[in-house]
Short mmCIF file of C-alpha atoms and ligand atoms in Angstrom, two decimals:
data_model
loop_
_atom_site.label_atom_id
_atom_site.label_comp_id
_atom_site.label_asym_id
_atom_site.label_seq_id
_atom_site.Cartn_x
_atom_site.Cartn_y
_atom_site.Cartn_z
CA MET A 1020 15.63 15.45 9.25
CA LEU A 1021 18.73 17.32 10.13
CA ALA A 1022 20.97 14.26 9.77
CA LEU A 1023 19.74 13.63 6.22
CA VAL A 1024 20.24 17.28 5.21
CA GLU A 1025 23.70 17.39 6.78
CA ARG A 1026 24.66 14.19 5.06
CA HIS A 1027 23.38 15.46 1.71
CA ILE A 1028 25.41 18.68 2.02
CA LYS A 1029 28.51 16.78 3.09
CA SER A 1030 28.21 14.34 0.17
CA TYR A 1031 27.06 16.62 -2.61
CA GLY A 1032 27.29 20.24 -1.43
CA GLY A 1033 24.51 22.64 -2.46
CA GLU A 1034 21.40 23.61 -0.56
CA PRO A 1035 19.04 20.64 -0.73
CA ARG A 1036 15.27 20.87 -0.41
CA VAL A 1037 13.45 18.30 1.74
CA PHE A 1038 10.32 16.33 0.79
CA LYS A 1039 8.45 13.58 2.57
CA ALA A 1040 5.49 11.20 2.16
CA PRO A 1041 3.86 8.75 4.59
CA GLY A 1042 3.27 5.00 4.54
CA ARG A 1043 -0.30 3.72 4.84
CA VAL A 1044 -2.50 1.13 6.45
CA ASN A 1045 -5.59 -0.08 4.63
CA LEU A 1046 -8.71 -0.39 6.82
CA ILE A 1047 -10.73 -2.41 4.32
CA GLY A 1048 -10.85 -3.01 0.55
CA GLU A 1049 -7.96 -5.35 -0.18
CA HIS A 1050 -6.98 -6.43 -3.70
CA THR A 1051 -9.86 -4.37 -5.05
CA ASP A 1052 -7.92 -1.41 -6.45
CA TYR A 1053 -6.61 -3.16 -9.59
CA ASN A 1054 -10.17 -4.41 -10.17
CA ASP A 1055 -11.46 -0.83 -10.51
CA GLY A 1056 -13.01 -1.17 -7.04
CA TYR A 1057 -13.13 0.66 -3.70
CA VAL A 1058 -10.56 1.04 -0.92
CA LEU A 1059 -10.41 2.75 2.48
CA PRO A 1060 -6.82 3.37 3.62
CA THR A 1061 -5.32 5.97 5.97
CA PRO A 1062 -1.78 7.37 6.19
CA ILE A 1063 0.44 6.36 9.10
CA ASP A 1064 2.73 8.59 11.11
CA SER A 1065 5.89 7.17 9.50
CA PHE A 1066 7.57 8.65 6.45
CA LEU A 1067 10.11 8.43 3.69
CA TRP A 1068 12.17 11.62 3.37
CA VAL A 1069 14.28 12.72 0.43
CA THR A 1070 16.65 15.64 0.02
CA ILE A 1071 17.34 16.84 -3.50
CA SER A 1072 19.59 19.31 -5.30
CA PRO A 1073 19.51 19.78 -9.08
CA ARG A 1074 22.53 19.36 -11.34
CA GLU A 1075 23.47 20.91 -14.67
CA ASP A 1076 24.25 17.59 -16.41
CA ASP A 1077 22.19 14.39 -16.78
CA THR A 1078 23.81 12.46 -13.93
CA VAL A 1079 21.69 11.06 -11.09
CA ARG A 1080 23.55 10.37 -7.84
CA LEU A 1081 21.60 8.58 -5.13
CA GLN A 1082 22.28 7.51 -1.59
CA ALA A 1083 20.25 5.48 0.90
CA MET A 1084 21.34 6.80 4.26
CA ASP A 1085 19.85 3.90 6.23
CA PHE A 1086 21.80 1.29 4.22
CA ASP A 1087 24.86 3.47 3.60
CA GLU A 1088 24.67 2.61 -0.08
CA TRP A 1089 25.28 4.73 -3.17
CA ALA A 1090 24.25 4.51 -6.81
CA LYS A 1091 25.04 6.55 -9.92
CA HIS A 1092 23.11 6.62 -13.20
CA LYS A 1093 22.56 8.72 -16.34
CA LEU A 1094 19.06 9.97 -17.11
CA SER A 1095 19.60 9.31 -20.82
CA SER A 1096 20.27 5.60 -20.21
CA ILE A 1097 18.19 4.70 -17.16
CA SER A 1098 17.84 0.99 -16.58
CA TYR A 1099 16.92 -1.30 -13.69
CA ASP A 1100 19.65 -1.35 -11.01
CA LYS A 1101 20.11 -4.98 -9.97
CA GLU A 1102 22.65 -4.12 -7.29
CA HIS A 1103 20.75 -1.36 -5.46
CA LEU A 1104 17.10 -2.38 -5.37
CA TRP A 1105 16.07 0.76 -3.42
CA ALA A 1106 17.43 2.96 -6.23
CA ASN A 1107 14.83 1.60 -8.65
CA TYR A 1108 12.00 3.49 -6.95
CA VAL A 1109 13.76 6.75 -7.82
CA LEU A 1110 14.90 5.65 -11.26
CA GLY A 1111 11.44 4.26 -12.06
CA VAL A 1112 9.73 7.53 -11.14
CA ALA A 1113 12.21 9.53 -13.27
CA HIS A 1114 11.66 7.05 -16.11
CA SER A 1115 7.84 7.38 -15.86
CA LEU A 1116 8.08 11.18 -15.84
CA MET A 1117 10.24 11.23 -18.96
CA ARG A 1118 7.91 8.76 -20.72
CA ARG A 1119 5.10 11.21 -20.03
CA GLY A 1120 7.14 13.96 -21.69
CA TYR A 1121 8.32 15.85 -18.60
CA LEU A 1122 11.77 17.38 -18.96
CA LEU A 1123 14.26 16.52 -16.25
CA ARG A 1124 17.90 17.31 -15.59
CA GLY A 1125 20.27 15.37 -13.39
CA PHE A 1126 19.98 15.54 -9.61
CA ASP A 1127 21.57 14.44 -6.37
CA LEU A 1128 19.16 12.75 -3.97
CA SER A 1129 19.44 11.24 -0.49
CA ILE A 1130 16.87 8.97 1.17
CA HIS A 1131 15.94 8.17 4.75
CA GLY A 1132 12.80 6.54 6.16
CA ASP A 1133 11.11 5.12 9.23
CA VAL A 1134 8.33 3.13 7.55
CA PRO A 1135 9.03 -0.55 8.35
CA LEU A 1136 10.29 -2.25 5.18
CA GLU A 1137 8.65 -5.31 3.58
CA ALA A 1138 5.83 -5.02 6.12
CA GLY A 1139 2.92 -4.17 3.83
CA LEU A 1140 2.86 -0.54 5.00
CA SER A 1141 3.83 0.90 1.61
CA SER A 1142 7.35 2.13 2.18
CA SER A 1143 7.83 1.88 -1.59
CA ALA A 1144 4.80 4.02 -2.46
CA ALA A 1145 5.95 6.53 0.17
CA LEU A 1146 9.35 6.74 -1.51
CA GLU A 1147 7.81 7.10 -4.98
CA THR A 1148 5.51 9.84 -3.70
CA ALA A 1149 8.34 11.73 -1.98
CA VAL A 1150 10.47 11.46 -5.15
CA VAL A 1151 7.73 12.61 -7.51
CA ARG A 1152 7.08 15.59 -5.21
CA ALA A 1153 10.79 16.40 -5.14
CA LEU A 1154 11.18 16.23 -8.92
CA ASN A 1155 7.93 18.13 -9.48
CA GLU A 1156 9.10 21.08 -7.38
CA THR A 1157 12.76 20.99 -8.41
CA PHE A 1158 12.01 21.06 -12.13
CA SER A 1159 8.71 23.06 -11.93
CA LEU A 1160 6.69 20.32 -13.63
CA ASP A 1161 3.30 21.45 -12.31
CA ILE A 1162 1.83 17.94 -11.91
CA ASP A 1163 -1.50 17.55 -10.11
CA PRO A 1164 -1.73 15.11 -7.16
CA VAL A 1165 -3.81 12.47 -8.97
CA GLU A 1166 -1.31 12.29 -11.83
CA MET A 1167 1.50 12.09 -9.27
CA ALA A 1168 -0.13 8.94 -7.88
CA TYR A 1169 -0.36 7.43 -11.37
CA ILE A 1170 3.33 8.18 -11.98
CA GLY A 1171 4.18 6.08 -8.89
CA LYS A 1172 1.89 3.33 -10.15
CA GLN A 1173 3.54 3.42 -13.57
CA CYS A 1174 6.91 3.01 -11.86
CA GLU A 1175 5.60 -0.15 -10.14
CA ASN A 1176 3.86 -1.57 -13.22
CA GLU A 1177 6.46 -0.83 -15.91
CA PHE A 1178 9.80 -0.45 -14.13
CA LEU A 1179 9.44 -2.87 -11.23
CA GLY A 1180 7.09 -5.37 -12.87
CA VAL A 1181 4.44 -5.40 -10.11
CA GLN A 1182 0.91 -5.07 -11.52
CA SER A 1183 -0.31 -3.14 -8.47
CA GLY A 1184 -3.21 -0.70 -8.29
CA ILE A 1185 -3.45 2.96 -7.32
CA MET A 1186 -4.31 2.77 -3.60
CA ASP A 1187 -0.89 3.18 -1.99
CA GLN A 1188 0.38 6.14 -3.99
CA PHE A 1189 -3.05 7.81 -3.84
CA VAL A 1190 -3.29 7.75 -0.04
CA SER A 1191 0.40 8.57 0.46
CA GLY A 1192 -0.09 11.70 -1.65
CA MET A 1193 -3.64 12.74 -0.78
CA GLY A 1194 -4.47 11.18 2.57
CA GLU A 1195 -4.81 13.10 5.82
CA TYR A 1196 -3.65 11.82 9.15
CA GLY A 1197 -6.58 10.75 11.39
CA LYS A 1198 -8.92 10.33 8.41
CA ALA A 1199 -9.82 7.40 6.21
CA LEU A 1200 -9.58 8.09 2.47
CA PHE A 1201 -12.31 6.47 0.41
CA ILE A 1202 -11.16 6.00 -3.18
CA ASP A 1203 -13.14 4.86 -6.17
CA CYS A 1204 -10.26 3.36 -8.12
CA ARG A 1205 -12.10 3.60 -11.45
CA THR A 1206 -13.12 7.26 -11.39
CA ASN A 1207 -10.47 8.56 -8.93
CA GLU A 1208 -13.29 10.18 -6.94
CA HIS A 1209 -12.21 10.31 -3.33
CA SER A 1210 -13.38 11.66 0.03
CA LEU A 1211 -11.97 11.97 3.54
CA HIS A 1212 -13.81 10.55 6.58
CA SER A 1213 -12.88 11.26 10.20
CA LEU A 1214 -11.94 8.24 12.31
CA ASP A 1215 -13.65 7.87 15.69
CA PRO A 1216 -11.23 9.25 18.35
CA ASP A 1217 -12.50 6.73 20.95
CA TYR A 1218 -10.77 3.94 19.03
CA THR A 1219 -7.15 3.33 18.09
CA LEU A 1220 -5.88 1.52 15.03
CA VAL A 1221 -3.20 -0.86 16.22
CA ILE A 1222 -0.88 -2.29 13.57
CA LEU A 1223 0.74 -5.61 14.45
CA ASN A 1224 3.72 -6.73 12.39
CA THR A 1225 4.16 -10.50 12.01
CA MET A 1226 7.82 -9.79 11.18
CA VAL A 1227 7.40 -12.17 8.25
CA SER A 1228 8.59 -10.10 5.33
CA ARG A 1229 6.47 -9.80 2.29
CA GLU A 1230 7.83 -10.07 -1.24
CA VAL A 1231 5.31 -8.41 -3.57
CA ALA A 1232 7.66 -8.60 -6.50
CA GLY A 1233 7.28 -12.37 -6.09
CA SER A 1234 4.94 -13.62 -8.73
CA ASP A 1235 1.95 -14.34 -6.43
CA TYR A 1236 0.58 -10.81 -6.61
CA ASN A 1237 0.66 -10.77 -10.41
CA VAL A 1238 -0.94 -14.23 -10.50
CA ARG A 1239 -3.91 -12.88 -8.48
CA LYS A 1240 -4.27 -10.02 -10.96
CA SER A 1241 -4.31 -12.39 -13.94
CA GLN A 1242 -6.87 -14.65 -12.22
CA CYS A 1243 -9.14 -11.62 -11.82
CA ASP A 1244 -8.61 -10.74 -15.50
CA GLU A 1245 -9.57 -14.29 -16.45
CA ALA A 1246 -12.79 -14.03 -14.44
CA VAL A 1247 -13.64 -10.81 -16.29
CA ARG A 1248 -12.89 -12.41 -19.67
CA ILE A 1249 -15.30 -15.26 -18.98
CA ILE A 1250 -18.10 -13.33 -17.24
CA SER A 1251 -18.08 -10.59 -19.90
CA LYS A 1252 -18.94 -13.11 -22.61
CA GLU A 1253 -22.45 -13.22 -21.16
CA HIS A 1254 -22.40 -9.71 -19.69
CA PRO A 1255 -20.60 -7.46 -22.20
CA GLU A 1256 -20.98 -4.46 -19.86
CA VAL A 1257 -18.48 -6.07 -17.47
CA LYS A 1258 -15.10 -4.37 -17.93
CA ALA A 1259 -13.64 -5.22 -14.51
CA LEU A 1260 -14.70 -7.21 -11.43
CA ARG A 1261 -16.06 -3.91 -10.13
CA ASP A 1262 -18.96 -4.38 -12.56
CA VAL A 1263 -19.86 -7.86 -11.32
CA ASP A 1264 -22.58 -8.32 -8.70
CA GLU A 1265 -23.28 -11.43 -6.63
CA GLU A 1266 -26.10 -12.58 -8.91
CA MET A 1267 -23.91 -12.44 -12.03
CA LEU A 1268 -21.19 -14.31 -10.19
CA VAL A 1269 -23.57 -17.08 -9.14
CA GLY A 1270 -24.81 -17.31 -12.77
CA SER A 1271 -21.25 -17.66 -14.11
CA TRP A 1272 -19.91 -19.82 -11.28
CA GLY A 1273 -19.90 -23.11 -13.24
CA LYS A 1274 -17.95 -21.58 -16.13
CA LEU A 1275 -15.09 -20.47 -13.89
CA SER A 1276 -12.47 -22.76 -12.41
CA ASP A 1277 -12.82 -23.21 -8.66
CA VAL A 1278 -9.82 -20.97 -7.95
CA VAL A 1279 -10.86 -18.19 -10.33
CA ALA A 1280 -14.43 -18.26 -8.98
CA ARG A 1281 -13.19 -17.84 -5.40
CA ARG A 1282 -10.83 -15.01 -6.40
CA ALA A 1283 -13.76 -13.23 -8.05
CA ARG A 1284 -16.00 -13.85 -5.03
CA HIS A 1285 -13.45 -12.17 -2.77
CA VAL A 1286 -13.31 -9.05 -4.94
CA VAL A 1287 -17.09 -8.82 -5.42
CA THR A 1288 -17.87 -9.25 -1.70
CA GLU A 1289 -14.96 -7.03 -0.60
CA ASN A 1290 -16.23 -4.14 -2.72
CA GLY A 1291 -19.58 -4.51 -0.97
CA ARG A 1292 -17.88 -4.52 2.42
CA VAL A 1293 -16.07 -1.25 1.68
CA LEU A 1294 -19.33 0.50 0.83
CA ASP A 1295 -20.97 -0.93 3.97
CA ALA A 1296 -17.97 0.04 6.10
CA LEU A 1297 -18.10 3.61 4.83
CA LYS A 1298 -21.76 3.85 5.77
CA MET A 1299 -21.06 2.43 9.23
CA LEU A 1300 -18.18 4.85 9.75
CA SER A 1301 -20.44 7.80 8.96
CA GLU A 1302 -23.14 6.43 11.31
CA GLY A 1303 -20.63 5.78 14.11
CA ASP A 1304 -21.33 2.03 14.07
CA MET A 1305 -17.79 0.93 14.92
CA HIS A 1306 -18.89 -2.54 16.06
CA GLY A 1307 -20.39 -3.11 12.63
CA PHE A 1308 -17.20 -1.77 11.02
CA GLY A 1309 -15.08 -4.18 13.10
CA GLY A 1310 -17.25 -7.14 12.07
CA LEU A 1311 -16.62 -6.31 8.42
CA MET A 1312 -12.86 -6.33 9.10
CA TYR A 1313 -13.11 -9.92 10.37
CA ASP A 1314 -15.22 -10.89 7.33
CA SER A 1315 -12.64 -9.30 5.05
CA HIS A 1316 -9.87 -11.33 6.64
CA ASP A 1317 -11.82 -14.58 6.21
CA SER A 1318 -12.35 -13.83 2.56
CA LEU A 1319 -8.65 -12.98 2.02
CA ARG A 1320 -7.69 -16.14 3.86
CA HIS A 1321 -10.00 -18.67 2.20
CA ASP A 1322 -11.05 -17.19 -1.15
CA TYR A 1323 -8.15 -14.97 -2.18
CA GLU A 1324 -5.52 -17.04 -0.34
CA VAL A 1325 -3.08 -14.21 0.36
CA SER A 1326 -2.87 -14.68 4.12
CA CYS A 1327 -0.29 -16.85 5.88
CA MET A 1328 -0.09 -18.82 9.12
CA GLU A 1329 1.33 -15.89 11.10
CA LEU A 1330 -1.32 -13.41 9.92
CA ASP A 1331 -4.08 -15.92 10.76
CA VAL A 1332 -2.62 -16.52 14.22
CA LEU A 1333 -2.57 -12.76 14.84
CA VAL A 1334 -6.18 -12.30 13.78
CA ASP A 1335 -7.36 -15.39 15.67
CA SER A 1336 -5.49 -14.21 18.77
CA THR A 1337 -7.76 -11.17 18.98
CA LEU A 1338 -10.93 -13.24 19.31
CA TYR A 1339 -12.70 -12.92 22.67
CA LEU A 1340 -10.33 -10.20 23.94
CA ASN A 1341 -11.79 -7.15 25.64
CA GLY A 1342 -12.01 -3.93 23.68
CA VAL A 1343 -11.19 -5.23 20.20
CA LEU A 1344 -13.81 -4.67 17.51
CA GLY A 1345 -12.08 -5.96 14.40
CA ALA A 1346 -8.85 -7.36 12.95
CA ARG A 1347 -7.62 -8.27 9.49
CA MET A 1348 -4.48 -8.54 7.41
CA THR A 1349 -3.66 -5.31 5.60
CA GLY A 1350 -1.87 -4.70 2.28
CA ALA A 1351 -0.90 -7.31 -0.27
CA GLY A 1352 -0.56 -10.14 2.28
CA PHE A 1353 1.81 -13.16 2.24
CA GLY A 1354 3.26 -11.74 5.50
CA GLY A 1355 3.40 -8.18 6.77
CA CYS A 1356 0.88 -6.68 9.19
CA THR A 1357 -2.62 -6.86 10.60
CA VAL A 1358 -4.74 -3.81 11.42
CA ASN A 1359 -6.85 -3.92 14.59
CA LEU A 1360 -9.64 -1.64 15.74
CA VAL A 1361 -9.31 -1.31 19.51
CA GLU A 1362 -11.02 0.80 22.20
CA LYS A 1363 -8.57 3.41 23.50
CA ASP A 1364 -8.54 2.15 27.11
CA TYR A 1365 -7.74 -1.42 26.12
CA VAL A 1366 -4.80 -0.79 23.79
CA ASP A 1367 -1.95 -1.71 26.19
CA GLU A 1368 -3.71 -4.83 27.47
CA PHE A 1369 -4.57 -5.82 23.89
CA ILE A 1370 -0.98 -5.57 22.65
CA GLU A 1371 0.34 -7.48 25.65
CA LEU A 1372 -2.11 -10.38 25.33
CA VAL A 1373 -1.84 -10.74 21.56
CA SER A 1374 1.97 -10.59 21.74
CA LYS A 1375 1.95 -13.48 24.23
CA ARG A 1376 -0.45 -15.59 22.20
CA TYR A 1377 1.55 -14.89 19.04
CA PHE A 1378 4.82 -15.90 20.66
CA THR A 1379 3.30 -19.09 22.09
CA SER A 1380 2.04 -20.15 18.66
CA THR A 1381 4.91 -19.05 16.43
CA GLU A 1382 7.96 -18.37 18.64
CA LYS A 1383 8.13 -14.99 16.88
CA ARG A 1384 8.00 -11.56 18.51
CA LEU A 1385 5.65 -9.08 16.88
CA GLU A 1386 6.09 -5.33 16.65
CA ALA A 1387 3.17 -2.99 17.37
CA TYR A 1388 2.60 0.52 15.99
CA LEU A 1389 -0.25 2.88 16.81
CA VAL A 1390 -1.88 5.00 14.12
C1 GLA B 1585 -0.34 -3.65 -2.54
C2 GLA B 1585 -0.55 -2.87 -3.83
C3 GLA B 1585 -1.88 -2.13 -3.82
C4 GLA B 1585 -3.03 -3.07 -3.43
C5 GLA B 1585 -2.70 -3.89 -2.20
C6 GLA B 1585 -3.73 -4.94 -1.91
O1 GLA B 1585 -0.20 -2.78 -1.47
O2 GLA B 1585 0.49 -1.94 -4.03
O3 GLA B 1585 -2.10 -1.54 -5.06
O4 GLA B 1585 -3.38 -3.89 -4.51
O5 GLA B 1585 -1.43 -4.53 -2.32
O6 GLA B 1585 -4.94 -4.36 -1.58
#
């Protein structure tokens, strides 16, 4: 991080402090977090770093080292920066902190990262988490880690207009490398679970970039809300799709539109898969775990409809290969990455064969990252 620190000193002077937070890959539990459900992500070994030095006035000066771009704002009149989209993750976090009553002063902040962008690996949550850590320490705000995650979420929901859940910020802030983090997104209860060292998680990037801010994500959220509205008429205890079981869903099926019913079925079955996957992980049943990953992908592809041709090709390309136990799209979808559970000894062969199949079908070259 020397280059970032040197650049910060050269641009702003002072003695900056350095903070970082990782991206994430989700093993199973997709589009369940904003339905009060369960998720099972793990941090990846790629980070967003920020350097920060406080100021005496209310000016905020920002630079994105990787883009060589600069932005300048006033805390007292923070608004969305249409020219520098990256700056909004910092401004949105500062905005959320002030809305919660935390007192800030101006600051100079520089950003650098190696989490692939627009790939569904949560570079944005990593930046929000690094920024909230930086502001927490710099201005002695004394915020606990769960609230920090909710500040990042508030930035997404209110400042950026994406109705996302809590998973990404939660695992970026509280995950541990080499362990899966189970999160109950209603109660915030969470627990760490060691991953089996005989297997590697291979992330394959379709190189089709994903635009969450596009309306599709928010449309999925409102379809889930509609399902809850209708099902709760008969079952008043239902406050979120988390409260719906398969029997209730079958009973309400005819009252839901075909699309809304399938969206709800994905969430209900996916929550079940996360609980099953957690059990299998603790019992060392990695073949069972891998099977659930394939089931999850099918459900995201056909019921939730957030996959795309390239993601499907990548998952299908893993079928009948040696050493692979499971594969699925990970993150919001509409492009981005798949996550694959592969036996250690087969990793190189796996990447080579899938890359070839992917290129033959799409004429695109994938990128592979190991967790
Ligand atoms: C994005 C959101 C998360 C979650 C996933 C889908 O990463 O930020 O909150 O909803 O999509 O599981």
